[in-house]
Amino acid sequence: MFDPDAFEIVLRIVHAQLHKLPKELSLATMTQVAIIADDLQCSDPIAHFAQQWGSNNDFWSASNTWIDLSRKIFICSVFQLKDKFSWLTQAAIIHSLKKVSSYGIPVPQQILQTVDAIEEKRTILMKEQLKYLFTVEKELQDETLCWECRAQNFGFLKYNLLLHQLPASESSELWANITCQVLKEKMQKFKYATRTGCQYKSGLKHPSFKKQITEALKVSNAGLDPASFLNTAAAAK
């Protein structure tokens, strides 16, 4: 059973009764309109009005709840709002701790794939950040590298982890309650050795903890590619 208010809005668009359309819609009502548009496969004539209803910046502002974020991603998927889709999926990737729920929204399979992709990219992003973060721990056993640099890097790693209350090992279970964004913000505040270069001329390579963190901060945290997901959703209708 469709929401009656949302169904009336859809009917007015389909029957060109545009003068009777509301100027603004709440997120809840817009979600219901998207559900109907997706179910009846009539999103194209409604998409223009969806953009108008969402033209208020407050509508797309950062969500305080995950259910609101899920609704907005669903709306973007139905009405092919590419820029908003990329931005909102990025927010889900960097701020979520686990797979984002659909919260009972009757979304089709192709949009559920978006949810899976968000979780996959979140997991990959965290693993990449941790890989660079703990490189100096792995380098500790590498005899081709300067021992003094290895020891210093390891010390700064442990110091920064303790200073910023981060887990002491790379084990994924220990990072379950830390988002990619929180980790990035803490790495941006890391402290490093004040002197540059190594005073020991051993002829070996001199690894740098700071360089590893710099690489970690460069790992892409972009949202999902709209061309890969929105076009797929549209083609499946």
PDB file of N, CA and C in Angstrom, residues 76-83 85-86 110-111 114 224-237:
ATOM      1  N   CYS A  76      18.453   9.596  -4.397  1.00  0.00           N
ATOM      2  CA  CYS A  76      19.428   9.871  -5.459  1.00  0.00           C
ATOM      3  C   CYS A  76      19.491   8.729  -6.464  1.00  0.00           C
ATOM      4  N   SER A  77      19.383   7.508  -5.988  1.00  0.00           N
ATOM      5  CA  SER A  77      19.437   6.342  -6.864  1.00  0.00           C
ATOM      6  C   SER A  77      18.233   6.294  -7.793  1.00  0.00           C
ATOM      7  N   VAL A  78      17.066   6.584  -7.258  1.00  0.00           N
ATOM      8  CA  VAL A  78      15.837   6.520  -8.053  1.00  0.00           C
ATOM      9  C   VAL A  78      15.799   7.624  -9.103  1.00  0.00           C
ATOM     10  N   PHE A  79      16.178   8.835  -8.702  1.00  0.00           N
ATOM     11  CA  PHE A  79      16.043   9.992  -9.592  1.00  0.00           C
ATOM     12  C   PHE A  79      17.351  10.402 -10.280  1.00  0.00           C
ATOM     13  N   GLN A  80      18.374   9.548 -10.169  1.00  0.00           N
ATOM     14  CA  GLN A  80      19.635   9.768 -10.887  1.00  0.00           C
ATOM     15  C   GLN A  80      20.292  11.106 -10.541  1.00  0.00           C
ATOM     16  N   LEU A  81      20.323  11.440  -9.263  1.00  0.00           N
ATOM     17  CA  LEU A  81      20.948  12.686  -8.804  1.00  0.00           C
ATOM     18  C   LEU A  81      22.425  12.401  -8.541  1.00  0.00           C
ATOM     19  N   LYS A  82      23.239  12.512  -9.576  1.00  0.00           N
ATOM     20  CA  LYS A  82      24.606  11.992  -9.557  1.00  0.00           C
ATOM     21  C   LYS A  82      25.522  12.692  -8.556  1.00  0.00           C
ATOM     22  N   ASP A  83      25.512  14.017  -8.556  1.00  0.00           N
ATOM     23  CA  ASP A  83      26.415  14.744  -7.656  1.00  0.00           C
ATOM     24  C   ASP A  83      26.101  14.446  -6.197  1.00  0.00           C
ATOM     25  N   PHE A  85      24.542  11.835  -5.072  1.00  0.00           N
ATOM     26  CA  PHE A  85      24.815  10.416  -4.826  1.00  0.00           C
ATOM     27  C   PHE A  85      26.269  10.210  -4.433  1.00  0.00           C
ATOM     28  N   SER A  86      27.178  10.821  -5.180  1.00  0.00           N
ATOM     29  CA  SER A  86      28.605  10.668  -4.902  1.00  0.00           C
ATOM     30  C   SER A  86      28.954  11.220  -3.528  1.00  0.00           C
ATOM     31  N   GLN A 110      19.154  -3.876  -7.304  1.00  0.00           N
ATOM     32  CA  GLN A 110      20.279  -3.108  -7.845  1.00  0.00           C
ATOM     33  C   GLN A 110      20.696  -1.983  -6.918  1.00  0.00           C
ATOM     34  N   ILE A 111      19.760  -1.471  -6.096  1.00  0.00           N
ATOM     35  CA  ILE A 111      20.128  -0.426  -5.144  1.00  0.00           C
ATOM     36  C   ILE A 111      20.732  -1.048  -3.886  1.00  0.00           C
ATOM     37  N   THR A 114      24.299  -1.109  -4.160  1.00  0.00           N
ATOM     38  CA  THR A 114      24.971   0.127  -3.763  1.00  0.00           C
ATOM     39  C   THR A 114      25.378   0.058  -2.302  1.00  0.00           C
ATOM     40  N   LEU A 224      30.996   6.586  -4.225  1.00  0.00           N
ATOM     41  CA  LEU A 224      30.842   5.651  -5.337  1.00  0.00           C
ATOM     42  C   LEU A 224      30.693   6.411  -6.654  1.00  0.00           C
ATOM     43  N   ASP A 225      31.160   5.794  -7.715  1.00  0.00           N
ATOM     44  CA  ASP A 225      31.082   6.389  -9.045  1.00  0.00           C
ATOM     45  C   ASP A 225      29.640   6.325  -9.543  1.00  0.00           C
ATOM     46  N   PRO A 226      28.979   7.456  -9.733  1.00  0.00           N
ATOM     47  CA  PRO A 226      27.578   7.434 -10.181  1.00  0.00           C
ATOM     48  C   PRO A 226      27.394   6.689 -11.498  1.00  0.00           C
ATOM     49  N   ALA A 227      28.369   6.778 -12.390  1.00  0.00           N
ATOM     50  CA  ALA A 227      28.252   6.121 -13.692  1.00  0.00           C
ATOM     51  C   ALA A 227      28.154   4.606 -13.558  1.00  0.00           C
ATOM     52  N   SER A 228      28.730   4.064 -12.504  1.00  0.00           N
ATOM     53  CA  SER A 228      28.734   2.612 -12.312  1.00  0.00           C
ATOM     54  C   SER A 228      27.469   2.109 -11.637  1.00  0.00           C
ATOM     55  N   PHE A 229      26.808   2.976 -10.867  1.00  0.00           N
ATOM     56  CA  PHE A 229      25.673   2.519 -10.073  1.00  0.00           C
ATOM     57  C   PHE A 229      24.343   3.110 -10.523  1.00  0.00           C
ATOM     58  N   LEU A 230      24.295   4.392 -10.792  1.00  0.00           N
ATOM     59  CA  LEU A 230      23.018   4.989 -11.172  1.00  0.00           C
ATOM     60  C   LEU A 230      22.576   4.540 -12.550  1.00  0.00           C
ATOM     61  N   ASN A 231      23.500   4.468 -13.500  1.00  0.00           N
ATOM     62  CA  ASN A 231      23.133   3.999 -14.829  1.00  0.00           C
ATOM     63  C   ASN A 231      22.684   2.550 -14.798  1.00  0.00           C
ATOM     64  N   THR A 232      23.336   1.763 -13.932  1.00  0.00           N
ATOM     65  CA  THR A 232      22.946   0.362 -13.780  1.00  0.00           C
ATOM     66  C   THR A 232      21.534   0.261 -13.251  1.00  0.00           C
ATOM     67  N   ALA A 233      21.223   1.093 -12.240  1.00  0.00           N
ATOM     68  CA  ALA A 233      19.888   1.071 -11.655  1.00  0.00           C
ATOM     69  C   ALA A 233      18.842   1.467 -12.678  1.00  0.00           C
ATOM     70  N   ALA A 234      19.159   2.477 -13.498  1.00  0.00           N
ATOM     71  CA  ALA A 234      18.195   2.937 -14.486  1.00  0.00           C
ATOM     72  C   ALA A 234      17.966   1.884 -15.562  1.00  0.00           C
ATOM     73  N   ALA A 235      19.047   1.224 -15.979  1.00  0.00           N
ATOM     74  CA  ALA A 235      18.943   0.224 -17.035  1.00  0.00           C
ATOM     75  C   ALA A 235      18.159  -0.994 -16.596  1.00  0.00           C
ATOM     76  N   ALA A 236      18.155  -1.260 -15.285  1.00  0.00           N
ATOM     77  CA  ALA A 236      17.486  -2.454 -14.776  1.00  0.00           C
ATOM     78  C   ALA A 236      15.986  -2.272 -14.656  1.00  0.00           C
ATOM     79  N   LYS A 237      15.498  -1.043 -14.809  1.00  0.00           N
ATOM     80  CA  LYS A 237      14.059  -0.792 -14.665  1.00  0.00           C
ATOM     81  C   LYS A 237      13.301  -1.291 -15.889  1.00  0.00           C
TER      82      LYS A 237
END
